[in-house]
Amino acid sequence: MLTFKAMGFSPNLLKAIEELGFLKPTPIQEEIIPLIFDTDSDITGLAQTGTGKTAAFGLPLIEQIDIHDKQTQVLILAPTRELCMQISKDFQNYSKYNDGLRVVPVYGGANIDTQIRALKKGAHIIAATPGRMLDLMKRKVAKIDQIQTLVLDEADEMLNMGFKDELDAIMEKSPGSKRTLLFSATMSKEVSRIAQKYLKDPVRITIGKQNSGAENIQHMYYQVHAQDRYLALKRIADINPNIYGIVFCRTRQETKDVADKLIKDAYNADALHGDLSQAQRDHVMKRFRERSLQMLVATDVAARGIDVQEISHVINYNLPDELEIYTHRSGRTGRADKSGIAISILNYREVSKVTQIEKMIGKRLQKLPLPSGEEICKKQLFNMIDRMENVEVDEAQIEPFMEAVNKKLSWLTKEQIIKRFVSLEFNRFLKYYRDAPDLNKKANSPVKVDAGRKDRKRKGSGKEDFQQIRSRRKPRGNYVRFFLNLGNKDGLIPKNVIGMINDNAQDRDINIGDIDIKDSFSFFEVEEKFAPVVHDAMRHGKFKGRKVKVELALENESKGKKKKAKGKKKR
Ligand code: AMP
């Protein structure tokens, strides 16, 4: 095994490395560091955050800086302000004992004059977002004509964020003699184009499909109705009283909504998204880093580049559109040899993606039932008692008050005192979970096939009376029941019905109720508000070559609903 010492670092860097607690190089460091030291090759590295990639390029590049040459020798381009600041902070840590080495971060959304002043003092290394860098180059403040190395970090994300033109412009203006290192979590067409156009015969390094912490990450999921996502999130938070995690949402609006609800429900949470001002984002991040916040609700973009250690949980409030992002998200936990948990809250449609995720990460996602109210109350109670047992008592400070306190409580027995103290915090959970529904039961109800079918068959009941069955059942609550002209004989199974509904769902989370498959026809239920959409979309469909026919069932009871759905029909 290679050590940092054997790799040839100078004592200054070795001292900093030791202080950072890096005992041995990570796999990406083992591959990249010797390449940077011993060759002139360009490199493409398929690796995510969490692999130790910043140090993989940062440590050897710092080693190669000529401190007496005041020109900029290394330029690192990164997609976000947070990542630039992170890289710059990491570099400052690595070069703690390399006196005089200057690393300057520059990024959009901040005062350009301050950055100009910083650059004018000299910058051996610049960590920049592409837009601001180009601006500073045009102003002739940032100069890259002498750079020896150009690093493109998170190249896929820079392109996703629309920095293509800026990247092209900067690449064109950089000297042909430089070495280019390109890091990306994915090798999309656009990233390959950049690599092909600007890198000279690069050495390709792929560091697994997972981050270095992946071995320590446990992946699990809960299946719920889409409408119960938030309730599920609350249960996850409640069963993990010491959670320190990120809740990933897909949109800014969802991020805001979830965070608002959590705050209203007395959770220690806040939101991080692109609609916040830079100062607000910094404030939220500061609280999260200091652990004054337990849950950070964030969009993927806003959470990019955040390097917070010891995150216990990553929660996918829903799955990202691009499944590869699942790996990025879960890589936020399980870092630096710590264990972590990645939890996904999935509805039916998303559950079908579990196998894809498992293939991608090479690990199983464990399906768990959501904890019951009783389990949560027990957990909270013991957590509270643990806290009470372990609280540090400042004897000297509390002593002067004890006499009065004892006097005030003298009418209560020890048991009564304990009960009252515990109830102070615990009542909230008892009250909330007293009548809480069993979300698992709810979640599992829709795919149930009518149990009566088999029995009837066994009894040889023969042909089913369509009219009789059709009006036998009432849909529950706000669900409506549809008749479908396909059944067992057509090879129809519940999965097909769910598929037909969802294929036409146009991105809505349609809640599906019971599905009854009969011999030559079927019934299914959907939430009333989706009835017109489902009806309209499905009536044009085909199943195994047969035209699909859907109608509202339970005519006598659903006239109003039927009208509503049929009203949309264009004849
Ligand atoms: P990165 O992939 O650059 O985001 O790094 C992920 C985390 O791993 C950072 O917090 C680094 O400080 C840490 N790290 C990097 N290299 C090592 C190492 N050799 N040993 C332990 N931790 C490391």
Coordinates of C-alpha atoms and ligand atoms in Angstrom, one line a residue:
M1 CA 0.0 0.0 0.0
L2 CA 1.3 3.4 -1.0
T3 CA 1.7 6.0 1.8
F4 CA 1.6 9.8 1.4
K5 CA 5.3 9.8 2.4
A6 CA 6.2 7.3 -0.2
M7 CA 4.5 9.4 -2.8
G8 CA 7.1 12.0 -2.3
F9 CA 5.4 14.9 -0.6
S10 CA 7.5 17.4 1.2
P11 CA 7.5 17.7 5.0
N12 CA 5.2 20.8 5.0
L13 CA 2.5 18.9 3.2
L14 CA 3.0 15.7 5.1
K15 CA 2.5 17.7 8.3
A16 CA -0.7 19.2 7.0
I17 CA -1.9 15.8 5.8
E18 CA -1.3 14.3 9.2
E19 CA -3.1 17.1 10.9
L20 CA -6.1 16.6 8.7
G21 CA -6.2 13.0 9.8
F22 CA -5.6 11.5 6.4
L23 CA -3.9 8.2 7.4
K24 CA -3.6 6.7 4.0
P25 CA -4.5 7.8 0.4
T26 CA -7.9 7.0 -0.9
P27 CA -8.2 4.9 -4.1
I28 CA -8.5 7.9 -6.3
Q29 CA -5.5 9.5 -4.6
E30 CA -3.5 6.4 -5.1
E31 CA -4.1 6.6 -8.8
I32 CA -4.1 10.4 -9.5
I33 CA -1.2 11.6 -7.3
P34 CA 1.5 9.5 -9.0
L35 CA 0.1 10.5 -12.4
I36 CA 0.4 14.2 -11.6
F37 CA 3.9 13.8 -10.1
D38 CA 5.4 11.4 -12.6
T39 CA 3.7 12.2 -16.0
D40 CA 2.5 15.2 -18.0
S41 CA -0.6 13.4 -19.0
D42 CA -4.1 15.0 -19.1
I43 CA -6.5 13.0 -16.9
T44 CA -10.2 12.4 -16.9
G45 CA -11.5 11.1 -13.6
L46 CA -14.9 9.6 -13.3
A47 CA -15.4 10.2 -9.6
Q48 CA -17.9 11.9 -7.3
T49 CA -17.5 14.0 -4.2
G50 CA -16.7 11.9 -1.2
T51 CA -13.9 10.0 -2.9
G52 CA -11.2 12.3 -1.8
K53 CA -10.8 13.8 -5.2
T54 CA -10.1 17.3 -4.1
A55 CA -7.0 16.2 -2.2
A56 CA -6.1 13.8 -5.1
F57 CA -5.5 16.8 -7.4
G58 CA -5.0 19.5 -4.7
L59 CA -2.1 18.0 -2.8
P60 CA 0.2 17.3 -5.8
L61 CA -0.7 20.6 -7.5
I62 CA 0.2 22.5 -4.3
E63 CA 3.5 20.6 -4.2
Q64 CA 4.3 21.7 -7.7
I65 CA 3.6 25.5 -7.1
D66 CA 6.6 27.7 -7.5
I67 CA 5.9 30.0 -4.5
H68 CA 8.3 32.7 -5.8
D69 CA 6.5 33.0 -9.1
K70 CA 3.5 35.3 -8.4
Q71 CA 1.7 34.4 -11.6
T72 CA -1.4 32.2 -11.5
Q73 CA -0.2 28.6 -12.0
V74 CA -3.4 26.6 -11.4
L75 CA -7.0 27.4 -12.3
I76 CA -9.8 25.3 -11.0
L77 CA -13.2 25.7 -12.4
A78 CA -16.2 24.5 -10.4
P79 CA -20.0 24.9 -10.9
T80 CA -21.0 26.6 -7.7
R81 CA -19.9 29.2 -5.2
E82 CA -20.1 26.7 -2.4
L83 CA -17.8 24.3 -4.2
C84 CA -15.3 27.1 -5.0
M85 CA -15.2 28.1 -1.4
Q86 CA -14.9 24.4 -0.3
I87 CA -12.0 23.8 -2.7
S88 CA -10.3 27.0 -1.6
K89 CA -10.7 26.1 2.1
D90 CA -9.4 22.6 1.5
F91 CA -6.4 24.0 -0.4
Q92 CA -5.7 26.4 2.4
N93 CA -5.7 23.5 4.9
Y94 CA -3.3 21.5 2.7
S95 CA -1.0 24.4 2.3
K96 CA -1.1 25.5 5.9
Y97 CA 2.7 25.1 6.3
N98 CA 3.5 26.4 2.8
D99 CA 4.0 30.1 3.7
G100 CA 3.1 32.6 1.1
L101 CA 1.0 30.3 -1.0
R102 CA -2.2 32.2 -2.1
V103 CA -5.4 30.5 -3.1
V104 CA -8.2 32.9 -4.2
P105 CA -11.8 31.8 -4.7
V106 CA -13.9 33.9 -7.2
Y107 CA -17.6 33.3 -7.9
G108 CA -20.7 35.0 -9.1
G109 CA -23.3 36.6 -6.8
A110 CA -20.6 38.2 -4.7
N111 CA -18.9 41.6 -4.8
I112 CA -16.5 41.6 -7.7
D113 CA -14.4 44.5 -6.3
T114 CA -13.4 42.5 -3.3
Q115 CA -12.4 39.6 -5.6
I116 CA -10.5 42.0 -7.8
R117 CA -8.6 43.3 -4.8
A118 CA -7.8 39.7 -3.7
L119 CA -6.6 38.8 -7.2
K120 CA -4.4 41.9 -7.4
K121 CA -2.5 40.7 -4.3
G122 CA -1.5 37.7 -6.3
A123 CA -3.1 34.2 -6.7
H124 CA -1.0 31.1 -7.3
I125 CA -4.2 29.2 -7.5
I126 CA -7.7 30.4 -8.5
A127 CA -10.8 28.4 -7.8
A128 CA -13.6 30.0 -9.9
T129 CA -17.1 29.6 -11.3
P130 CA -16.8 29.8 -15.1
G131 CA -19.0 33.0 -15.5
R132 CA -17.2 35.1 -13.0
M133 CA -13.8 33.8 -14.2
L134 CA -14.5 34.9 -17.7
D135 CA -15.7 38.3 -16.5
L136 CA -12.5 38.8 -14.5
M137 CA -10.4 37.6 -17.5
K138 CA -12.2 40.2 -19.7
R139 CA -11.3 42.9 -17.1
K140 CA -7.7 41.7 -17.3
V141 CA -7.6 41.1 -13.6
A142 CA -7.4 37.3 -13.8
K143 CA -4.7 36.1 -16.1
I144 CA -4.3 32.5 -17.2
D145 CA -1.6 32.8 -19.9
Q146 CA 0.9 31.2 -17.5
I147 CA -1.2 28.4 -16.0
Q148 CA 0.4 25.0 -15.9
T149 CA -2.7 23.1 -14.8
L150 CA -6.4 23.6 -15.5
V151 CA -8.8 21.5 -13.4
L152 CA -12.5 21.1 -14.4
D153 CA -14.2 19.9 -11.3
E154 CA -17.7 18.5 -11.5
A155 CA -17.7 19.1 -15.3
D156 CA -21.1 17.5 -15.8
E157 CA -22.6 19.9 -13.3
M158 CA -21.0 22.9 -14.9
L159 CA -22.5 21.9 -18.2
N160 CA -25.9 21.2 -16.6
M161 CA -25.8 24.7 -15.2
G162 CA -25.4 26.2 -18.6
F163 CA -21.7 27.1 -18.4
K164 CA -20.9 25.5 -21.8
D165 CA -20.0 28.8 -23.6
E166 CA -18.0 30.1 -20.7
L167 CA -16.1 26.9 -20.5
D168 CA -15.4 26.9 -24.2
A169 CA -14.2 30.6 -24.0
I170 CA -11.9 29.9 -21.1
M171 CA -10.4 26.7 -22.7
E172 CA -9.8 28.6 -25.9
K173 CA -7.9 31.4 -24.1
S174 CA -5.8 29.0 -21.9
P175 CA -2.2 28.1 -23.0
G176 CA -1.8 25.0 -25.2
S177 CA 1.1 23.8 -23.0
K178 CA -1.0 23.4 -19.8
R179 CA -2.1 20.1 -18.4
T180 CA -5.9 19.5 -18.0
L181 CA -7.6 17.4 -15.4
L182 CA -11.3 16.8 -15.8
F183 CA -13.4 15.4 -13.1
S184 CA -17.0 14.4 -13.5
A185 CA -19.5 12.2 -11.8
T186 CA -21.0 11.2 -15.1
M187 CA -19.6 11.0 -18.6
S188 CA -22.4 12.6 -20.6
K189 CA -22.2 13.3 -24.3
E190 CA -21.4 17.0 -23.5
V191 CA -18.6 16.1 -21.0
S192 CA -17.2 13.7 -23.6
R193 CA -17.3 16.5 -26.2
I194 CA -15.3 18.8 -23.9
A195 CA -12.8 16.0 -23.1
Q196 CA -12.3 15.1 -26.8
K197 CA -12.0 18.7 -27.8
Y198 CA -9.6 20.0 -25.2
L199 CA -7.8 17.1 -23.5
K200 CA -4.7 15.5 -25.1
D201 CA -4.8 11.8 -25.0
P202 CA -6.1 11.7 -21.5
V203 CA -5.5 8.9 -19.0
R204 CA -8.9 7.7 -17.9
I205 CA -9.5 6.9 -14.2
T206 CA -12.7 5.5 -12.9
I207 CA -13.2 5.2 -9.2
G208 CA -16.0 2.7 -8.9
K209 CA -19.5 3.8 -9.2
Q210 CA -19.6 4.7 -5.6
N211 CA -18.0 7.2 -3.2
S212 CA -15.5 6.1 -0.7
G213 CA -18.1 6.0 2.0
A214 CA -20.4 3.8 0.1
E215 CA -19.3 0.7 1.9
N216 CA -20.5 2.3 5.1
I217 CA -23.8 3.4 3.7
Q218 CA -26.9 1.5 4.4
H219 CA -29.6 2.0 1.8
M220 CA -33.3 1.6 2.7
Y221 CA -36.7 2.7 1.5
Y222 CA -40.2 3.1 2.8
Q223 CA -43.2 2.7 0.5
V224 CA -46.0 5.2 1.0
H225 CA -48.8 6.9 -0.9
A226 CA -47.6 10.0 -2.5
Q227 CA -49.9 12.0 -0.3
D228 CA -48.3 10.5 2.9
R229 CA -44.7 11.5 2.0
Y230 CA -44.6 14.2 4.6
L231 CA -46.1 12.1 7.4
A232 CA -43.5 9.4 6.5
L233 CA -40.7 12.0 6.8
K234 CA -41.9 13.1 10.2
R235 CA -41.8 9.5 11.3
I236 CA -38.3 9.0 10.0
A237 CA -37.3 12.2 11.9
D238 CA -39.1 11.0 15.1
I239 CA -37.6 7.5 15.1
N240 CA -34.1 9.1 14.8
P241 CA -34.1 11.7 17.5
N242 CA -30.5 12.5 16.9
I243 CA -30.7 12.8 13.2
Y244 CA -28.3 15.2 11.5
G245 CA -29.3 15.0 7.9
I246 CA -30.1 16.4 4.5
V247 CA -33.6 16.0 3.0
F248 CA -33.4 16.2 -0.7
C249 CA -36.3 17.5 -2.7
R250 CA -36.8 17.9 -6.4
T251 CA -37.9 21.5 -6.7
R252 CA -37.4 24.8 -4.9
Q253 CA -41.1 25.0 -4.1
E254 CA -41.1 21.5 -2.6
T255 CA -38.0 22.3 -0.6
K256 CA -39.7 25.4 0.8
D257 CA -43.0 23.6 1.5
V258 CA -41.4 20.7 3.3
A259 CA -39.1 22.9 5.4
D260 CA -42.0 25.2 6.3
K261 CA -44.1 22.3 7.4
L262 CA -41.2 20.9 9.5
I263 CA -40.6 24.2 11.1
K264 CA -44.3 24.6 11.9
D265 CA -44.4 21.2 13.4
A266 CA -41.5 22.1 15.8
Y267 CA -38.7 20.3 14.0
N268 CA -35.2 21.7 13.9
A269 CA -35.1 22.2 10.1
D270 CA -34.5 24.8 7.5
A271 CA -34.4 25.1 3.7
L272 CA -31.5 25.6 1.3
H273 CA -32.5 26.5 -2.3
G274 CA -31.7 28.9 -5.1
D275 CA -34.4 31.5 -4.2
L276 CA -32.5 32.4 -1.1
S277 CA -30.0 35.3 -1.2
Q278 CA -26.4 34.4 -0.7
A279 CA -26.4 35.8 2.8
Q280 CA -29.5 33.7 3.7
R281 CA -27.8 30.6 2.3
D282 CA -24.6 31.3 4.2
H283 CA -26.6 31.7 7.4
V284 CA -28.5 28.4 6.9
M285 CA -25.2 26.6 6.1
K286 CA -23.5 28.1 9.1
R287 CA -26.3 26.8 11.4
F288 CA -26.2 23.4 9.8
R289 CA -22.4 23.1 10.0
E290 CA -22.5 24.1 13.7
R291 CA -25.2 21.5 14.2
S292 CA -27.7 24.2 15.4
L293 CA -29.9 22.7 12.6
Q294 CA -30.7 19.0 12.5
M295 CA -32.3 18.8 9.1
L296 CA -31.4 20.7 6.0
V297 CA -34.0 20.5 3.3
A298 CA -32.3 21.2 0.0
T299 CA -32.4 20.9 -3.7
D300 CA -29.7 19.0 -5.5
V301 CA -28.1 22.1 -7.0
A302 CA -28.1 24.1 -3.7
A303 CA -26.5 21.1 -1.9
R304 CA -23.7 20.7 -4.4
G305 CA -20.3 21.2 -3.0
I306 CA -21.4 21.1 0.6
D307 CA -18.9 19.2 2.5
V308 CA -20.3 18.6 5.9
Q309 CA -18.9 15.7 7.9
E310 CA -20.7 13.2 9.9
I311 CA -24.1 13.5 8.3
S312 CA -26.1 10.6 9.7
H313 CA -28.9 10.5 7.2
V314 CA -29.6 11.4 3.7
I315 CA -33.3 11.3 3.0
N316 CA -34.7 11.3 -0.5
Y317 CA -38.1 13.0 -0.1
N318 CA -38.6 11.6 -3.6
L319 CA -36.3 10.1 -6.2
P320 CA -34.3 12.4 -8.4
D321 CA -35.3 12.4 -12.1
E322 CA -31.8 11.2 -13.1
L323 CA -31.0 8.2 -11.0
E324 CA -27.3 8.8 -11.0
I325 CA -28.0 11.7 -8.7
Y326 CA -29.1 9.1 -6.1
T327 CA -25.4 8.2 -5.7
H328 CA -24.4 11.9 -5.3
R329 CA -27.1 12.4 -2.7
S330 CA -26.2 9.3 -0.7
G331 CA -22.5 10.1 -0.9
R332 CA -23.2 13.0 1.5
T333 CA -23.3 10.5 4.3
G334 CA -20.9 7.7 5.2
R335 CA -17.9 9.9 4.8
A336 CA -14.4 9.5 6.3
D337 CA -15.0 6.0 7.5
K338 CA -18.2 7.0 9.4
S339 CA -21.4 5.0 8.8
G340 CA -24.4 6.6 7.2
I341 CA -28.0 5.8 6.2
A342 CA -29.6 6.7 2.9
I343 CA -33.4 6.6 3.1
S344 CA -35.9 7.0 0.3
I345 CA -39.6 7.7 0.6
L346 CA -41.1 6.1 -2.4
N347 CA -44.6 5.9 -4.0
Y348 CA -45.6 3.1 -6.3
R349 CA -44.2 4.6 -9.4
E350 CA -40.8 5.1 -7.8
V351 CA -40.6 1.7 -6.3
S352 CA -40.3 0.3 -9.8
K353 CA -36.9 2.1 -9.9
V354 CA -35.5 0.3 -6.9
T355 CA -33.9 -2.5 -9.0
Q356 CA -32.2 0.1 -11.3
I357 CA -30.8 1.8 -8.3
E358 CA -29.6 -1.5 -6.8
K359 CA -27.8 -2.3 -10.1
M360 CA -26.3 1.1 -10.2
I361 CA -24.9 1.1 -6.7
G362 CA -24.2 -2.6 -6.5
K363 CA -26.1 -2.9 -3.2
R364 CA -29.6 -3.9 -2.0
L365 CA -32.1 -1.3 -0.9
Q366 CA -33.8 -2.7 2.1
K367 CA -37.6 -2.2 2.2
L368 CA -38.7 -1.3 5.7
P369 CA -42.1 -0.7 7.3
L370 CA -42.6 2.8 8.6
P371 CA -42.3 2.8 12.4
S372 CA -45.6 2.7 14.3
G373 CA -46.6 5.5 16.7
E374 CA -45.8 3.2 19.6
E375 CA -42.3 2.4 18.4
I376 CA -41.6 6.1 18.0
C377 CA -43.0 7.0 21.4
K378 CA -40.8 4.3 22.9
K379 CA -37.7 5.6 21.1
Q380 CA -38.3 9.2 22.0
L381 CA -38.9 8.3 25.6
F382 CA -35.7 6.4 26.0
N383 CA -33.8 9.1 24.1
M384 CA -35.1 11.7 26.5
I385 CA -34.2 9.5 29.5
D386 CA -30.7 9.0 28.0
R387 CA -30.3 12.7 27.7
M388 CA -31.4 13.3 31.2
E389 CA -29.0 10.6 32.5
N390 CA -26.1 12.1 30.6
V391 CA -26.7 15.8 31.0
E392 CA -23.8 17.6 32.6
V393 CA -24.8 19.0 36.0
D394 CA -22.9 22.2 37.0
E395 CA -23.1 21.6 40.7
A396 CA -21.7 24.9 41.7
Q397 CA -24.1 26.9 39.5
I398 CA -27.2 25.0 40.4
E399 CA -26.6 24.7 44.1
P400 CA -27.9 28.1 45.1
F401 CA -31.3 27.3 43.5
M402 CA -31.7 23.8 44.8
E403 CA -33.2 24.7 48.1
A404 CA -36.0 26.7 46.5
V405 CA -36.5 24.0 43.9
N406 CA -36.8 21.2 46.5
K407 CA -39.2 23.3 48.5
K408 CA -41.4 23.9 45.5
L409 CA -41.5 20.2 44.5
S410 CA -41.8 18.9 48.0
W411 CA -45.5 17.9 47.6
L412 CA -44.6 15.5 44.7
T413 CA -43.2 12.0 45.0
K414 CA -40.1 11.0 43.0
E415 CA -42.2 9.1 40.6
Q416 CA -44.5 12.0 40.1
I417 CA -41.6 14.3 39.4
I418 CA -40.2 12.0 36.8
K419 CA -43.5 11.6 35.1
R420 CA -44.0 15.3 34.9
F421 CA -40.5 16.1 33.6
V422 CA -40.8 13.4 30.9
S423 CA -44.3 14.6 30.0
L424 CA -43.1 18.1 29.4
E425 CA -41.5 17.0 26.1
F426 CA -43.1 13.7 25.5
N427 CA -46.7 14.8 25.5
R428 CA -46.3 16.2 21.9
F429 CA -45.5 12.7 20.6
L430 CA -48.1 10.9 22.7
K431 CA -50.7 13.3 21.4
Y432 CA -49.7 13.2 17.8
Y433 CA -49.3 9.5 17.6
R434 CA -52.4 8.5 19.7
D435 CA -54.6 8.3 16.6
A436 CA -52.0 8.2 13.9
P437 CA -52.9 6.0 11.0
D438 CA -50.9 2.9 10.0
L439 CA -49.2 4.3 6.9
N440 CA -47.9 0.8 6.0
K441 CA -51.4 -0.6 5.8
K442 CA -52.6 2.3 3.8
A443 CA -49.6 2.0 1.4
N444 CA -50.2 -1.6 0.8
S445 CA -53.9 -1.5 0.2
P446 CA -54.0 -0.5 -3.5
V447 CA -52.3 -3.4 -5.2
K448 CA -54.5 -6.0 -3.5
V449 CA -56.3 -8.1 -6.0
D450 CA -59.8 -9.0 -5.1
A451 CA -59.4 -11.9 -2.7
G452 CA -62.9 -13.2 -3.6
R453 CA -61.9 -14.1 -7.1
K454 CA -60.0 -17.2 -6.2
D455 CA -62.7 -18.4 -3.9
R456 CA -65.4 -18.0 -6.5
K457 CA -63.3 -19.9 -9.0
R458 CA -62.6 -22.7 -6.6
K459 CA -66.3 -23.0 -5.9
G460 CA -66.8 -23.2 -9.6
S461 CA -69.2 -20.3 -9.6
G462 CA -68.8 -20.0 -13.3
K463 CA -69.4 -16.8 -15.2
E464 CA -69.6 -13.7 -13.2
D465 CA -72.6 -11.6 -13.5
F466 CA -71.2 -8.3 -14.7
Q467 CA -74.0 -6.1 -13.6
Q468 CA -74.1 -7.8 -10.2
I469 CA -70.4 -7.3 -9.5
R470 CA -70.4 -3.9 -11.1
S471 CA -72.6 -2.5 -8.4
R472 CA -71.5 -4.7 -5.5
R473 CA -68.8 -2.5 -4.2
K474 CA -68.6 1.1 -3.3
P475 CA -65.3 2.9 -3.7
R476 CA -64.1 4.3 -0.5
G477 CA -64.2 8.0 0.4
N478 CA -62.9 10.3 -2.3
Y479 CA -62.1 7.5 -4.8
V480 CA -64.2 6.6 -7.8
R481 CA -64.5 3.2 -9.4
F482 CA -63.9 2.6 -13.1
F483 CA -64.9 -0.4 -15.2
L484 CA -62.3 -1.7 -17.6
N485 CA -63.2 -4.0 -20.6
L486 CA -60.1 -6.3 -20.0
G487 CA -59.7 -9.1 -17.5
N488 CA -57.9 -12.3 -16.7
K489 CA -58.6 -13.8 -20.1
D490 CA -56.7 -10.9 -21.7
G491 CA -53.7 -11.6 -19.5
L492 CA -54.3 -8.5 -17.5
I493 CA -52.7 -8.3 -14.0
P494 CA -52.8 -5.4 -11.5
K495 CA -49.4 -4.2 -12.6
N496 CA -50.7 -3.6 -16.1
V497 CA -53.6 -1.5 -14.8
I498 CA -51.2 0.6 -12.6
G499 CA -48.9 0.9 -15.7
M500 CA -51.8 2.1 -17.9
I501 CA -52.8 4.7 -15.4
N502 CA -49.3 5.9 -14.7
D503 CA -48.3 6.0 -18.4
N504 CA -50.9 8.6 -18.9
A505 CA -50.4 10.4 -15.7
Q506 CA -48.4 13.2 -17.1
D507 CA -46.2 13.4 -14.1
R508 CA -49.0 13.5 -11.6
D509 CA -48.9 11.2 -8.6
I510 CA -52.2 9.5 -9.2
N511 CA -53.4 7.7 -6.2
I512 CA -54.8 4.3 -7.1
G513 CA -57.2 2.4 -5.0
D514 CA -58.4 -1.2 -5.2
I515 CA -57.9 -3.2 -8.4
D516 CA -60.3 -6.1 -9.0
I517 CA -59.4 -8.3 -12.0
K518 CA -62.3 -10.5 -13.1
D519 CA -62.3 -13.0 -15.9
S520 CA -63.3 -10.8 -18.8
F521 CA -63.4 -7.3 -17.2
S522 CA -62.0 -5.4 -14.2
F523 CA -62.5 -2.6 -11.9
F524 CA -60.1 -0.1 -10.5
E525 CA -60.3 2.9 -8.3
V526 CA -58.5 6.3 -8.5
E527 CA -58.8 9.4 -6.5
E528 CA -61.8 11.4 -7.6
K529 CA -59.9 14.5 -8.6
F530 CA -57.9 12.4 -11.2
A531 CA -61.0 10.7 -12.6
P532 CA -61.3 13.0 -15.7
V533 CA -57.6 12.8 -16.5
V534 CA -57.5 9.0 -16.2
H535 CA -60.7 8.5 -18.1
D536 CA -59.6 10.8 -20.9
A537 CA -56.2 9.3 -21.2
M538 CA -57.0 5.6 -20.9
R539 CA -59.9 5.4 -23.3
H540 CA -57.6 5.9 -26.3
G541 CA -55.2 3.1 -25.1
K542 CA -54.7 -0.4 -26.3
F543 CA -53.7 -3.5 -24.4
K544 CA -52.1 -6.4 -26.4
G545 CA -53.8 -5.1 -29.5
R546 CA -57.3 -4.8 -27.9
K547 CA -58.9 -1.4 -27.6
V548 CA -59.2 -0.2 -24.0
K549 CA -62.7 0.8 -22.8
V550 CA -63.1 2.6 -19.5
E551 CA -66.3 3.7 -17.9
L552 CA -67.3 4.9 -14.5
A553 CA -68.7 2.0 -12.5
L554 CA -71.5 2.2 -9.8
E555 CA -73.7 4.2 -12.1
N556 CA -76.5 4.8 -9.6
E557 CA -74.2 6.3 -6.9
S558 CA -71.7 8.1 -9.1
K559 CA -73.8 10.0 -11.5
G560 CA -72.3 13.3 -10.5
K561 CA -68.8 11.9 -10.8
K562 CA -69.6 10.2 -14.1
K563 CA -70.8 13.4 -15.6
K564 CA -67.7 15.1 -14.4
A565 CA -65.5 12.6 -16.1
K566 CA -67.6 12.2 -19.2
G567 CA -67.9 15.9 -19.5
K568 CA -64.4 16.0 -20.7
K569 CA -65.0 13.4 -23.4
K570 CA -64.9 14.8 -27.0
R571 CA -67.3 12.8 -29.1
Ligands
AMP1 P1 -13.9 15.0 -1.6 O1 -14.2 13.8 -2.4 O2 -12.8 15.8 -2.1 O3 -15.2 15.8 -1.4 O4 -13.5 14.5 -0.1 C1 -14.3 13.9 0.8 C2 -13.9 14.0 2.2 O5 -12.9 13.0 2.5 C3 -13.3 15.3 2.6 O6 -13.9 15.7 3.8 C4 -11.8 15.1 2.9 O7 -11.4 15.9 3.9 C5 -11.8 13.6 3.2 N1 -10.5 13.0 2.8 C6 -9.9 13.2 1.6 N2 -8.8 12.4 1.5 C7 -8.8 11.6 2.6 C8 -7.9 10.6 3.1 N3 -6.8 10.2 2.5 N4 -8.2 10.0 4.3 C9 -9.3 10.4 5.0 N5 -10.2 11.4 4.6 C10 -9.9 12.0 3.4

